[in-house]
Short mmCIF file of C-alpha atoms and ligand atoms in Angstrom, two decimals:
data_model
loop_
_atom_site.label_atom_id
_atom_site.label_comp_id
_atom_site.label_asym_id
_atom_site.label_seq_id
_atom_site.Cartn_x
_atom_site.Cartn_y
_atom_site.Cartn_z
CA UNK A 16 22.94 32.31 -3.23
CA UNK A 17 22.37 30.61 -0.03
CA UNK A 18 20.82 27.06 -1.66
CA UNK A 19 19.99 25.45 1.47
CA UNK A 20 17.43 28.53 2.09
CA UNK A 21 16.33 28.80 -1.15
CA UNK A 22 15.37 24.84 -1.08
CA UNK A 23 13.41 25.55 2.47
CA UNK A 24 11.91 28.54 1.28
CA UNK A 25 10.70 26.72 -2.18
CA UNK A 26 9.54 23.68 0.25
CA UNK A 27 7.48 25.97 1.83
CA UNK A 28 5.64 27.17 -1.22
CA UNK A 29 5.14 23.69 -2.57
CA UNK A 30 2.77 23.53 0.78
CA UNK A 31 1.52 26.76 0.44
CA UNK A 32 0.55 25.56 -3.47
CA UNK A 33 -1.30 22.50 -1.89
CA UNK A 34 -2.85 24.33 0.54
CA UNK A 35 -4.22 26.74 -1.88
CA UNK A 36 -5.30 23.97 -4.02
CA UNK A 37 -7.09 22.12 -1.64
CA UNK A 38 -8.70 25.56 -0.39
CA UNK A 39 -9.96 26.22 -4.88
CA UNK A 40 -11.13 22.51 -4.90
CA UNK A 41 -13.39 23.49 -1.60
CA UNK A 42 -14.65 26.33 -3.77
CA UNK A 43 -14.88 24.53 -6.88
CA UNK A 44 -17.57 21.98 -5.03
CA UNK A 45 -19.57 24.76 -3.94
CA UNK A 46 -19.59 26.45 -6.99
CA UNK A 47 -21.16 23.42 -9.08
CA UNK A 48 -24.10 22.80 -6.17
CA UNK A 49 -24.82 26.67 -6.28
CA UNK A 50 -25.22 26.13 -10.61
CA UNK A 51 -27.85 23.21 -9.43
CA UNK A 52 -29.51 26.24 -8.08
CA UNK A 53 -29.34 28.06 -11.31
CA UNK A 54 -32.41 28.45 -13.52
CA UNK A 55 -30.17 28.25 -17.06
CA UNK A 56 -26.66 28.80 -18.53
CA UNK A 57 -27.35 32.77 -18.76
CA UNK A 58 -28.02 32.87 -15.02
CA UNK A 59 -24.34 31.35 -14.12
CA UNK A 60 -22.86 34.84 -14.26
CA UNK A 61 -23.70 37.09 -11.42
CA UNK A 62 -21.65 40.45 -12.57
CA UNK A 63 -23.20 42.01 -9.25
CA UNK A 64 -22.02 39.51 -7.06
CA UNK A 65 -18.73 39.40 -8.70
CA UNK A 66 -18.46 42.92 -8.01
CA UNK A 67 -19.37 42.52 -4.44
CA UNK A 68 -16.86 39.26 -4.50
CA UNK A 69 -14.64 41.65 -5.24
CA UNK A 70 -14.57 44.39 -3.62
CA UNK A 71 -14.12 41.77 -0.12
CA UNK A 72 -10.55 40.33 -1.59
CA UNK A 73 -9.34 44.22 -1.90
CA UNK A 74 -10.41 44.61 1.43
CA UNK A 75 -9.26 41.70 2.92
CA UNK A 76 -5.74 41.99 0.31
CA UNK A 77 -5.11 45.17 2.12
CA UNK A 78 -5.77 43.98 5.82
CA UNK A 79 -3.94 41.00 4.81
CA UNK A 80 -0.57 42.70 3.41
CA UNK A 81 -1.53 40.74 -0.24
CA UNK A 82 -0.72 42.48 -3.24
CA UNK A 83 -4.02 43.92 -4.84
CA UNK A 84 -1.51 43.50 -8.27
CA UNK A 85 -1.79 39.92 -7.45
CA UNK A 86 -5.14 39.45 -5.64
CA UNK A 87 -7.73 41.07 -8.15
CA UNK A 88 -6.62 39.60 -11.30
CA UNK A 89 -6.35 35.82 -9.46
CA UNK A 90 -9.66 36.48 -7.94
CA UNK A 91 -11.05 37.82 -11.84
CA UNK A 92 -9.58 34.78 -13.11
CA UNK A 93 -11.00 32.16 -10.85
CA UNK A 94 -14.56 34.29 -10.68
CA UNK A 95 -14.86 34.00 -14.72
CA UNK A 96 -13.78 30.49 -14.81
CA UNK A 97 -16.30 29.06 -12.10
CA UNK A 98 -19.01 31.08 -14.25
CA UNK A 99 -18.21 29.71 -17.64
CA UNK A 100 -18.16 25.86 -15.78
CA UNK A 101 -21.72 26.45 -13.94
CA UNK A 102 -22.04 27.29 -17.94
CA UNK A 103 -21.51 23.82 -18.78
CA UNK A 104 -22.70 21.99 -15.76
CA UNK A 105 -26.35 23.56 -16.23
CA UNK A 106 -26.44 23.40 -20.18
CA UNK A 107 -25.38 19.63 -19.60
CA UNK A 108 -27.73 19.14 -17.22
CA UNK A 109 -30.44 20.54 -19.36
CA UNK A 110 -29.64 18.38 -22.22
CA UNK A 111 -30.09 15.12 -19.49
CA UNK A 112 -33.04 16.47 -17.97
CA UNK A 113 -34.79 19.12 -20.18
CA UNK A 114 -37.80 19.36 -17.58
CA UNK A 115 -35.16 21.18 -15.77
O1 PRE B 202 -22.63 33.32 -6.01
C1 PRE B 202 -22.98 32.72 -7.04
O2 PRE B 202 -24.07 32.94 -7.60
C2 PRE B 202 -22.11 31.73 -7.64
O3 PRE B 202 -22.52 31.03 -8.54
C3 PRE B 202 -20.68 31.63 -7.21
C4 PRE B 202 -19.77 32.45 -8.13
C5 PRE B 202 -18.34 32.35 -7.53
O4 PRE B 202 -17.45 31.80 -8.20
O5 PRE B 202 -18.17 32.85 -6.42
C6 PRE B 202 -19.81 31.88 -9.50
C7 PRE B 202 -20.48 32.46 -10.52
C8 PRE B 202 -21.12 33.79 -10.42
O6 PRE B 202 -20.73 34.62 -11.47
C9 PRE B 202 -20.85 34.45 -9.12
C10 PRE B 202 -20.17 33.86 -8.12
#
């Protein structure tokens, strides 16, 4: 094994990995202002729009040379998660402010 690659190559993740991260965080954010726009935990999940959601990563997967293998069950993951925190954010929010 050529070590000196493999180090560059595994350098090159580790900013790939932050640049990912960064990109979820920028998600994350507007995730939790759209659940400000959300009228009660059972309104976080949008099954349609996750659908829609996606069928744009296989699309862009495919144009992009991404493995859908990898792509749809990241994208599933992340979709699910952001749902079940808007969860949270709006049944905490309720108990603060139950005019809302
Ligand atoms: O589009 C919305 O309604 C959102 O709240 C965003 C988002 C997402 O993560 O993209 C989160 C929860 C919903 O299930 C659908 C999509």
């Amino acid at each position: 094994m050529n070590t000196t690659e493999l180090e560059a190559r595994r350098a090159r993740i580790d900013r790939i990995d932050s640049a990912l991260v960064r990109l979820v965080a920028a998600r994350q954010r507007q995730v939790a202002v759209i659940a400000t726009l959300k009228t009660g935990p059972d309104s976080a999940r949008d099954p349609v729009r996750i659908a829609a959601i996606l069928t744009r990563v296989q699309s862009a997967a495919r144009r992009c040379g991404l493995d859908e293998a990898i792509a749809i069950p990241v994208w599933r993951e992340l979709l699910e998660r952001s749902a079940e925190s808007q969860k949270t954010l709006i049944a905490c929010a309720e108990k603060t402010d139950p005019s809302t």
